[in-house]
PDB file of C-alpha atoms in Angstrom:
ATOM      1  CA  MET A   1      85.482  91.310 120.642  1.00 79.00           C
ATOM      2  CA  LYS A   2      82.733  88.618 120.869  1.00 88.00           C
ATOM      3  CA  GLN A   3      82.155  89.016 116.753  1.00 92.00           C
ATOM      4  CA  TYR A   4      85.774  88.794 116.174  1.00 91.00           C
ATOM      5  CA  LEU A   5      86.324  85.829 118.489  1.00 90.00           C
ATOM      6  CA  ALA A   6      83.105  84.215 117.352  1.00 92.00           C
ATOM      7  CA  LEU A   7      84.303  84.358 113.505  1.00 94.00           C
ATOM      8  CA  CYS A   8      87.771  82.977 114.747  1.00 92.00           C
ATOM      9  CA  HIS A   9      85.903  79.888 116.183  1.00 91.00           C
ATOM     10  CA  ARG A  10      83.740  79.536 113.063  1.00 95.00           C
ATOM     11  CA  ILE A  11      87.059  79.608 110.710  1.00 94.00           C
ATOM     12  CA  ILE A  12      88.735  77.057 112.953  1.00 93.00           C
ATOM     13  CA  ASN A  13      85.813  74.567 113.073  1.00 93.00           C
ATOM     14  CA  GLU A  14      84.221  75.399 109.323  1.00 96.00           C
ATOM     15  CA  GLY A  15      86.898  76.672 107.070  1.00 96.00           C
ATOM     16  CA  THR A  16      88.243  74.580 103.864  1.00 97.00           C
ATOM     17  CA  TRP A  17      91.832  74.379 103.034  1.00 96.00           C
ATOM     18  CA  ILE A  18      92.894  76.535 100.078  1.00 94.00           C
ATOM     19  CA  GLN A  19      95.970  77.200  98.493  1.00 94.00           C
ATOM     20  CA  ASN A  20      96.846  80.671  98.036  1.00 90.00           C
ATOM     21  CA  GLN A  21      98.805  81.357  94.855  1.00 85.00           C
ATOM     22  CA  ARG A  22     100.030  84.870  95.939  1.00 81.00           C
ATOM     23  CA  THR A  23     101.753  83.510  99.194  1.00 83.00           C
ATOM     24  CA  GLY A  24     102.254  79.896  98.457  1.00 88.00           C
ATOM     25  CA  LYS A  25     100.505  78.864 101.721  1.00 92.00           C
ATOM     26  CA  LYS A  26      97.175  76.990 102.694  1.00 95.00           C
ATOM     27  CA  CYS A  27      94.763  79.176 104.521  1.00 94.00           C
ATOM     28  CA  LEU A  28      91.771  78.160 105.984  1.00 96.00           C
ATOM     29  CA  THR A  29      88.823  79.778 104.252  1.00 97.00           C
ATOM     30  CA  ILE A  30      85.014  80.647 104.867  1.00 98.00           C
ATOM     31  CA  VAL A  31      82.933  82.635 102.357  1.00 98.00           C
ATOM     32  CA  ASP A  32      80.403  85.256 103.756  1.00 97.00           C
ATOM     33  CA  ALA A  33      80.983  86.808 107.210  1.00 98.00           C
ATOM     34  CA  ASP A  34      79.457  89.928 108.637  1.00 98.00           C
ATOM     35  CA  LEU A  35      79.863  92.276 111.570  1.00 98.00           C
ATOM     36  CA  THR A  36      77.844  95.110 112.891  1.00 98.00           C
ATOM     37  CA  TYR A  37      79.269  97.727 114.970  1.00 98.00           C
ATOM     38  CA  ASP A  38      77.012 100.162 117.206  1.00 98.00           C
ATOM     39  CA  VAL A  39      78.666 103.497 116.417  1.00 98.00           C
ATOM     40  CA  ALA A  40      75.552 105.037 117.688  1.00 98.00           C
ATOM     41  CA  ASN A  41      76.626 104.258 121.367  1.00 98.00           C
ATOM     42  CA  ASN A  42      80.595 104.556 120.707  1.00 97.00           C
ATOM     43  CA  LYS A  43      81.085 100.505 121.070  1.00 96.00           C
ATOM     44  CA  PHE A  44      84.580 100.579 119.394  1.00 96.00           C
ATOM     45  CA  PRO A  45      85.727  97.354 118.261  1.00 95.00           C
ATOM     46  CA  LEU A  46      89.076  97.212 119.813  1.00 91.00           C
ATOM     47  CA  VAL A  47      90.440  93.509 120.048  1.00 90.00           C
ATOM     48  CA  THR A  48      92.083  92.492 123.470  1.00 85.00           C
ATOM     49  CA  THR A  49      93.281  89.385 122.688  1.00 82.00           C
ATOM     50  CA  ARG A  50      96.433  90.748 120.584  1.00 80.00           C
ATOM     51  CA  LYS A  51      98.247  94.091 120.163  1.00 86.00           C
ATOM     52  CA  SER A  52      95.868  96.568 118.314  1.00 89.00           C
ATOM     53  CA  PHE A  53      97.469  99.211 115.985  1.00 93.00           C
ATOM     54  CA  TRP A  54      94.193 101.339 116.435  1.00 96.00           C
ATOM     55  CA  LYS A  55      95.932 104.585 115.773  1.00 97.00           C
ATOM     56  CA  ALA A  56      97.726 103.465 112.561  1.00 97.00           C
ATOM     57  CA  ALA A  57      94.514 102.107 111.166  1.00 98.00           C
ATOM     58  CA  ILE A  58      92.611 105.253 111.380  1.00 98.00           C
ATOM     59  CA  ALA A  59      95.808 107.422 110.275  1.00 98.00           C
ATOM     60  CA  GLU A  60      95.888 104.811 107.060  1.00 98.00           C
ATOM     61  CA  PHE A  61      92.222 105.553 106.417  1.00 98.00           C
ATOM     62  CA  LEU A  62      92.356 109.163 106.813  1.00 98.00           C
ATOM     63  CA  GLY A  63      95.490 109.067 104.180  1.00 98.00           C
ATOM     64  CA  TYR A  64      92.876 107.150 101.812  1.00 98.00           C
ATOM     65  CA  LEU A  65      90.410 110.233 102.333  1.00 98.00           C
ATOM     66  CA  ARG A  66      93.116 112.608 101.639  1.00 98.00           C
ATOM     67  CA  GLY A  67      93.613 110.555  98.241  1.00 98.00           C
ATOM     68  CA  TYR A  68      97.121 109.874  98.988  1.00 98.00           C
ATOM     69  CA  ASP A  69      99.645 107.981  96.584  1.00 98.00           C
ATOM     70  CA  ASN A  70     102.616 107.940  98.349  1.00 98.00           C
ATOM     71  CA  ALA A  71     104.008 105.588 101.198  1.00 98.00           C
ATOM     72  CA  ALA A  72     106.100 108.652 102.851  1.00 98.00           C
ATOM     73  CA  ASP A  73     102.841 110.645 103.067  1.00 98.00           C
ATOM     74  CA  PHE A  74     101.280 107.570 105.122  1.00 98.00           C
ATOM     75  CA  ARG A  75     104.255 107.414 107.144  1.00 98.00           C
ATOM     76  CA  ALA A  76     104.032 111.045 108.242  1.00 98.00           C
ATOM     77  CA  LEU A  77     100.603 110.338 109.670  1.00 98.00           C
ATOM     78  CA  GLY A  78     101.705 107.311 111.274  1.00 97.00           C
ATOM     79  CA  ALA A  79     101.132 104.240 108.764  1.00 98.00           C
ATOM     80  CA  ARG A  80     103.945 102.245 107.670  1.00 97.00           C
ATOM     81  CA  THR A  81     101.536  99.701 106.237  1.00 96.00           C
ATOM     82  CA  TRP A  82     102.261 100.785 102.781  1.00 98.00           C
ATOM     83  CA  ASP A  83     106.226 100.991 102.855  1.00 98.00           C
ATOM     84  CA  ALA A  84     106.426  97.298 101.618  1.00 97.00           C
ATOM     85  CA  ASN A  85     103.686  97.251  99.059  1.00 96.00           C
ATOM     86  CA  ALA A  86     105.370 100.120  97.457  1.00 98.00           C
ATOM     87  CA  ASN A  87     108.896  99.132  97.647  1.00 98.00           C
ATOM     88  CA  ASP A  88     109.222  95.604  98.124  1.00 97.00           C
ATOM     89  CA  ASN A  89     106.890  94.218  95.463  1.00 94.00           C
ATOM     90  CA  GLU A  90     108.845  93.077  92.647  1.00 95.00           C
ATOM     91  CA  THR A  91     106.078  93.197  90.444  1.00 95.00           C
ATOM     92  CA  TRP A  92     105.402  96.894  91.071  1.00 98.00           C
ATOM     93  CA  LEU A  93     109.223  97.695  91.054  1.00 98.00           C
ATOM     94  CA  ASN A  94     109.391  96.402  87.329  1.00 98.00           C
ATOM     95  CA  ASN A  95     106.125  98.393  86.526  1.00 98.00           C
ATOM     96  CA  PRO A  96     107.072 100.917  84.190  1.00 98.00           C
ATOM     97  CA  VAL A  97     104.529 103.519  85.621  1.00 98.00           C
ATOM     98  CA  ARG A  98     105.825 103.323  89.107  1.00 98.00           C
ATOM     99  CA  LYS A  99     107.306 107.046  89.420  1.00 98.00           C
ATOM    100  CA  GLY A 100     109.885 106.244  92.349  1.00 98.00           C
ATOM    101  CA  LYS A 101     110.442 105.195  95.914  1.00 98.00           C
ATOM    102  CA  ASP A 102     107.151 105.166  97.866  1.00 98.00           C
ATOM    103  CA  ASP A 103     105.167 105.433  94.948  1.00 98.00           C
ATOM    104  CA  MET A 104     102.008 103.401  94.913  1.00 98.00           C
ATOM    105  CA  GLY A 105      99.983 104.371  91.875  1.00 98.00           C
ATOM    106  CA  ARG A 106      96.527 104.711  91.263  1.00 98.00           C
ATOM    107  CA  VAL A 107      95.499 102.641  94.398  1.00 98.00           C
ATOM    108  CA  TYR A 108      92.684 103.240  97.138  1.00 98.00           C
ATOM    109  CA  GLY A 109      92.300 106.938  98.033  1.00 96.00           C
ATOM    110  CA  VAL A 110      93.261 108.109  94.393  1.00 98.00           C
ATOM    111  CA  GLN A 111      90.260 106.183  93.070  1.00 98.00           C
ATOM    112  CA  GLY A 112      88.028 107.753  95.986  1.00 98.00           C
ATOM    113  CA  ARG A 113      89.207 111.378  95.142  1.00 98.00           C
ATOM    114  CA  SER A 114      90.022 110.991  91.629  1.00 98.00           C
ATOM    115  CA  TRP A 115      88.668 108.636  89.410  1.00 98.00           C
ATOM    116  CA  GLN A 116      89.447 109.051  85.782  1.00 97.00           C
ATOM    117  CA  LYS A 117      86.416 109.413  83.771  1.00 96.00           C
ATOM    118  CA  PRO A 118      86.291 108.674  80.249  1.00 95.00           C
ATOM    119  CA  ASP A 119      87.099 112.299  79.168  1.00 96.00           C
ATOM    120  CA  LYS A 120      90.124 112.559  81.278  1.00 94.00           C
ATOM    121  CA  SER A 121      88.538 114.474  83.798  1.00 97.00           C
ATOM    122  CA  ASN A 122      88.192 113.221  87.778  1.00 97.00           C
ATOM    123  CA  LEU A 123      85.472 112.500  89.854  1.00 98.00           C
ATOM    124  CA  ASP A 124      85.839 113.242  93.448  1.00 98.00           C
ATOM    125  CA  GLN A 125      83.614 110.419  94.846  1.00 98.00           C
ATOM    126  CA  LEU A 126      83.724 111.218  98.589  1.00 98.00           C
ATOM    127  CA  GLN A 127      82.935 115.294  97.906  1.00 98.00           C
ATOM    128  CA  LYS A 128      79.677 114.285  96.078  1.00 98.00           C
ATOM    129  CA  ILE A 129      79.130 112.072  99.220  1.00 98.00           C
ATOM    130  CA  VAL A 130      79.502 114.806 101.765  1.00 98.00           C
ATOM    131  CA  ASP A 131      77.999 117.391  99.692  1.00 98.00           C
ATOM    132  CA  ASN A 132      74.735 115.024  99.488  1.00 98.00           C
ATOM    133  CA  LEU A 133      74.677 114.128 103.084  1.00 98.00           C
ATOM    134  CA  ALA A 134      75.255 117.526 104.317  1.00 98.00           C
ATOM    135  CA  LYS A 135      72.229 118.899 102.749  1.00 98.00           C
ATOM    136  CA  GLY A 136      69.740 115.816 104.003  1.00 98.00           C
ATOM    137  CA  LEU A 137      70.078 113.613 100.927  1.00 98.00           C
ATOM    138  CA  ASP A 138      70.704 110.068 100.023  1.00 98.00           C
ATOM    139  CA  ASP A 139      69.737 108.953  96.383  1.00 98.00           C
ATOM    140  CA  ARG A 140      71.000 105.613  97.201  1.00 98.00           C
ATOM    141  CA  GLY A 141      73.840 105.281  95.299  1.00 98.00           C
ATOM    142  CA  GLU A 142      75.987 107.490  98.229  1.00 98.00           C
ATOM    143  CA  ILE A 143      78.955 105.057  97.298  1.00 98.00           C
ATOM    144  CA  LEU A 144      82.743 105.251  97.729  1.00 98.00           C
ATOM    145  CA  THR A 145      84.108 102.700  95.948  1.00 98.00           C
ATOM    146  CA  PHE A 146      88.129 101.895  95.542  1.00 98.00           C
ATOM    147  CA  TYR A 147      87.734  98.858  93.032  1.00 98.00           C
ATOM    148  CA  ASN A 148      88.430 100.194  89.825  1.00 98.00           C
ATOM    149  CA  PRO A 149      89.582  96.939  87.584  1.00 97.00           C
ATOM    150  CA  GLY A 150      90.641  99.276  84.596  1.00 97.00           C
ATOM    151  CA  GLU A 151      93.559 100.390  86.431  1.00 98.00           C
ATOM    152  CA  PHE A 152      94.630  97.869  88.666  1.00 97.00           C
ATOM    153  CA  ASP A 153      97.811  97.655  86.909  1.00 97.00           C
ATOM    154  CA  LEU A 154      98.716 101.236  87.488  1.00 98.00           C
ATOM    155  CA  GLY A 155      98.832 100.273  91.354  1.00 98.00           C
ATOM    156  CA  CYS A 156     100.884  98.416  93.482  1.00 98.00           C
ATOM    157  CA  LEU A 157      97.775  96.326  95.276  1.00 96.00           C
ATOM    158  CA  ARG A 158      94.354  95.582  94.484  1.00 96.00           C
ATOM    159  CA  PRO A 159      91.669  96.978  97.085  1.00 97.00           C
ATOM    160  CA  CYS A 160      90.674  94.043  99.892  1.00 97.00           C
ATOM    161  CA  MET A 161      88.213  96.613 101.755  1.00 98.00           C
ATOM    162  CA  HIS A 162      87.145  97.966  98.556  1.00 98.00           C
ATOM    163  CA  THR A 163      83.573 100.109  98.741  1.00 98.00           C
ATOM    164  CA  HIS A 164      81.614 101.688 101.467  1.00 98.00           C
ATOM    165  CA  THR A 165      77.782 102.805 101.051  1.00 98.00           C
ATOM    166  CA  PHE A 166      76.091 105.225 103.341  1.00 99.00           C
ATOM    167  CA  SER A 167      72.318 105.289 103.792  1.00 98.00           C
ATOM    168  CA  LEU A 168      70.617 108.033 105.380  1.00 98.00           C
ATOM    169  CA  LEU A 169      67.328 107.293 107.436  1.00 98.00           C
ATOM    170  CA  GLY A 170      65.996 110.584 108.949  1.00 98.00           C
ATOM    171  CA  ASP A 171      68.713 111.671 110.667  1.00 97.00           C
ATOM    172  CA  THR A 172      70.453 108.929 111.244  1.00 98.00           C
ATOM    173  CA  LEU A 173      73.549 107.524 109.365  1.00 98.00           C
ATOM    174  CA  PHE A 174      74.240 104.217 108.549  1.00 99.00           C
ATOM    175  CA  LEU A 175      77.189 102.700 106.698  1.00 99.00           C
ATOM    176  CA  THR A 176      77.784  99.152 104.681  1.00 99.00           C
ATOM    177  CA  SER A 177      81.272  98.196 103.929  1.00 98.00           C
ATOM    178  CA  TYR A 178      82.487  95.417 101.803  1.00 98.00           C
ATOM    179  CA  GLN A 179      85.606  93.746 101.759  1.00 98.00           C
ATOM    180  CA  ARG A 180      86.593  90.983  99.122  1.00 98.00           C
ATOM    181  CA  SER A 181      89.260  89.390 101.453  1.00 97.00           C
ATOM    182  CA  CYS A 182      90.399  89.631 104.991  1.00 97.00           C
ATOM    183  CA  ASP A 183      93.657  87.912 106.589  1.00 95.00           C
ATOM    184  CA  VAL A 184      91.375  87.798 110.008  1.00 94.00           C
ATOM    185  CA  PRO A 185      94.526  87.234 112.217  1.00 91.00           C
ATOM    186  CA  LEU A 186      96.812  90.246 110.992  1.00 89.00           C
ATOM    187  CA  GLY A 187      93.969  92.663 109.286  1.00 92.00           C
ATOM    188  CA  LEU A 188      90.775  92.171 110.735  1.00 95.00           C
ATOM    189  CA  ASN A 189      91.074  94.467 113.927  1.00 94.00           C
ATOM    190  CA  PHE A 190      92.405  97.484 111.701  1.00 96.00           C
ATOM    191  CA  ASN A 191      89.531  96.968 109.266  1.00 98.00           C
ATOM    192  CA  GLN A 192      86.895  96.666 111.984  1.00 97.00           C
ATOM    193  CA  ILE A 193      88.265  99.865 113.222  1.00 98.00           C
ATOM    194  CA  GLN A 194      88.303 101.959 110.274  1.00 98.00           C
ATOM    195  CA  VAL A 195      84.590 101.295 108.983  1.00 98.00           C
ATOM    196  CA  PHE A 196      83.772 102.276 112.770  1.00 98.00           C
ATOM    197  CA  TRP A 197      85.585 105.459 112.472  1.00 98.00           C
ATOM    198  CA  PHE A 198      84.795 106.066 109.274  1.00 98.00           C
ATOM    199  CA  LEU A 199      80.914 106.420 109.929  1.00 98.00           C
ATOM    200  CA  ALA A 200      81.682 108.270 112.984  1.00 98.00           C
ATOM    201  CA  VAL A 201      83.696 110.377 111.271  1.00 98.00           C
ATOM    202  CA  MET A 202      81.188 111.069 108.662  1.00 98.00           C
ATOM    203  CA  ALA A 203      78.253 111.875 110.655  1.00 98.00           C
ATOM    204  CA  GLN A 204      80.093 114.139 112.630  1.00 98.00           C
ATOM    205  CA  ILE A 205      81.368 115.866 109.390  1.00 98.00           C
ATOM    206  CA  THR A 206      77.925 116.051 107.727  1.00 98.00           C
ATOM    207  CA  GLY A 207      75.863 116.727 110.775  1.00 98.00           C
ATOM    208  CA  HIS A 208      74.370 113.733 111.605  1.00 98.00           C
ATOM    209  CA  LYS A 209      73.725 111.381 114.228  1.00 98.00           C
ATOM    210  CA  PRO A 210      75.733 107.933 113.633  1.00 98.00           C
ATOM    211  CA  GLY A 211      73.632 104.677 113.531  1.00 98.00           C
ATOM    212  CA  LYS A 212      75.581 101.244 113.028  1.00 98.00           C
ATOM    213  CA  ALA A 213      78.221 100.235 110.527  1.00 98.00           C
ATOM    214  CA  TYR A 214      77.731  96.772 108.907  1.00 98.00           C
ATOM    215  CA  HIS A 215      80.852  95.186 107.832  1.00 98.00           C
ATOM    216  CA  LYS A 216      80.407  92.206 105.168  1.00 98.00           C
ATOM    217  CA  ILE A 217      83.410  90.026 104.125  1.00 98.00           C
ATOM    218  CA  VAL A 218      83.202  87.985 101.398  1.00 98.00           C
ATOM    219  CA  ASN A 219      86.507  85.390 101.961  1.00 98.00           C
ATOM    220  CA  ALA A 220      88.173  85.150 105.485  1.00 98.00           C
ATOM    221  CA  HIS A 221      90.607  83.392 105.961  1.00 97.00           C
ATOM    222  CA  ILE A 222      93.687  82.094 108.678  1.00 96.00           C
ATOM    223  CA  TYR A 223      96.818  80.970 107.036  1.00 94.00           C
ATOM    224  CA  GLU A 224      98.443  77.706 108.201  1.00 92.00           C
ATOM    225  CA  ASP A 225     101.183  79.408 110.329  1.00 91.00           C
ATOM    226  CA  GLN A 226      98.612  81.102 112.096  1.00 90.00           C
ATOM    227  CA  ILE A 227      96.276  78.290 113.121  1.00 89.00           C
ATOM    228  CA  GLU A 228      97.465  77.157 116.543  1.00 86.00           C
ATOM    229  CA  LEU A 229      97.612  81.183 117.664  1.00 81.00           C
ATOM    230  CA  MET A 230      93.991  81.266 116.311  1.00 80.00           C
ATOM    231  CA  ARG A 231      92.969  78.174 118.248  1.00 80.00           C
ATOM    232  CA  GLY A 232      93.439  79.665 121.389  1.00 68.00           C
ATOM    233  CA  ARG A 233      91.414  82.633 120.566  1.00 59.00           C
ATOM    234  CA  ALA A 234      88.581  80.495 119.483  1.00 59.00           C
ATOM    235  CA  THR A 235      88.598  78.233 122.761  1.00 60.00           C
ATOM    236  CA  LYS A 236      88.032  81.935 124.283  1.00 55.00           C
ATOM    237  CA  ALA A 237      85.168  82.251 121.842  1.00 51.00           C
ATOM    238  CA  ARG A 238      83.462  79.390 123.133  1.00 54.00           C
ATOM    239  CA  THR A 239      83.760  80.570 126.825  1.00 49.00           C
ATOM    240  CA  PHE A 240      82.443  83.488 126.114  1.00 46.00           C
ATOM    241  CA  ARG A 241      79.310  81.971 125.004  1.00 47.00           C
ATOM    242  CA  SER A 242      79.274  79.051 127.553  1.00 44.00           C
ATOM    243  CA  THR A 243      79.325  82.152 130.028  1.00 44.00           C
ATOM    244  CA  LYS A 244      76.678  84.248 128.346  1.00 45.00           C
ATOM    245  CA  ALA A 245      74.647  81.027 128.350  1.00 39.00           C
ATOM    246  CA  SER A 246      74.910  80.371 132.100  1.00 36.00           C
ATOM    247  CA  TYR A 247      73.300  83.756 132.970  1.00 32.00           C
TER     248      TYR A 247
END
């Protein structure tokens, strides 16, 4: 919670106004934000200054791990996050590769479970990682990436949180997750929960102890129509720091 509010405060006070071409809106933007989650001690990163859809966040990521490419499958899990991207995105609706209602194309989990190799065979990135970690192996390349520039035109959306790297030190598993872009008021807590949960579930599956999860964001921003709401949250961040300093 404190990390979330501190990031809001930083963007409000240090951000630069940037015009966003996709939305047509301005946003206050900073580059390089780092958050850390203590999964070992089960310090779940739940934000309490707004409603947190933590169940939907986990459901969405579970859909990625299953390789889903259809918004209906995500809805069945309890996540409606892909409804608009699959069905209301004009560019995607006019894309000849779209298969019909709810089709998302080759995005996120499809890349993670069925990355297409040059010989047209498929690579299951996740299975390789699980197999290695279950054997106690870390080849310094236990990487799951959803970012495939060669197939951006085959899906409805580029991935935002795009790459997850696992590191095994002894019997403790760590995770570093990379995000190219983050709408802090709307999406950050969703992503925080997903990073935390991914390390927790992978440690359980592979028989290891979870350590810390490191969440690295390149472009963190607040849109102009979110500013007044977030100023209040930034004020809370200052209050937290002042209270801590008085102890």
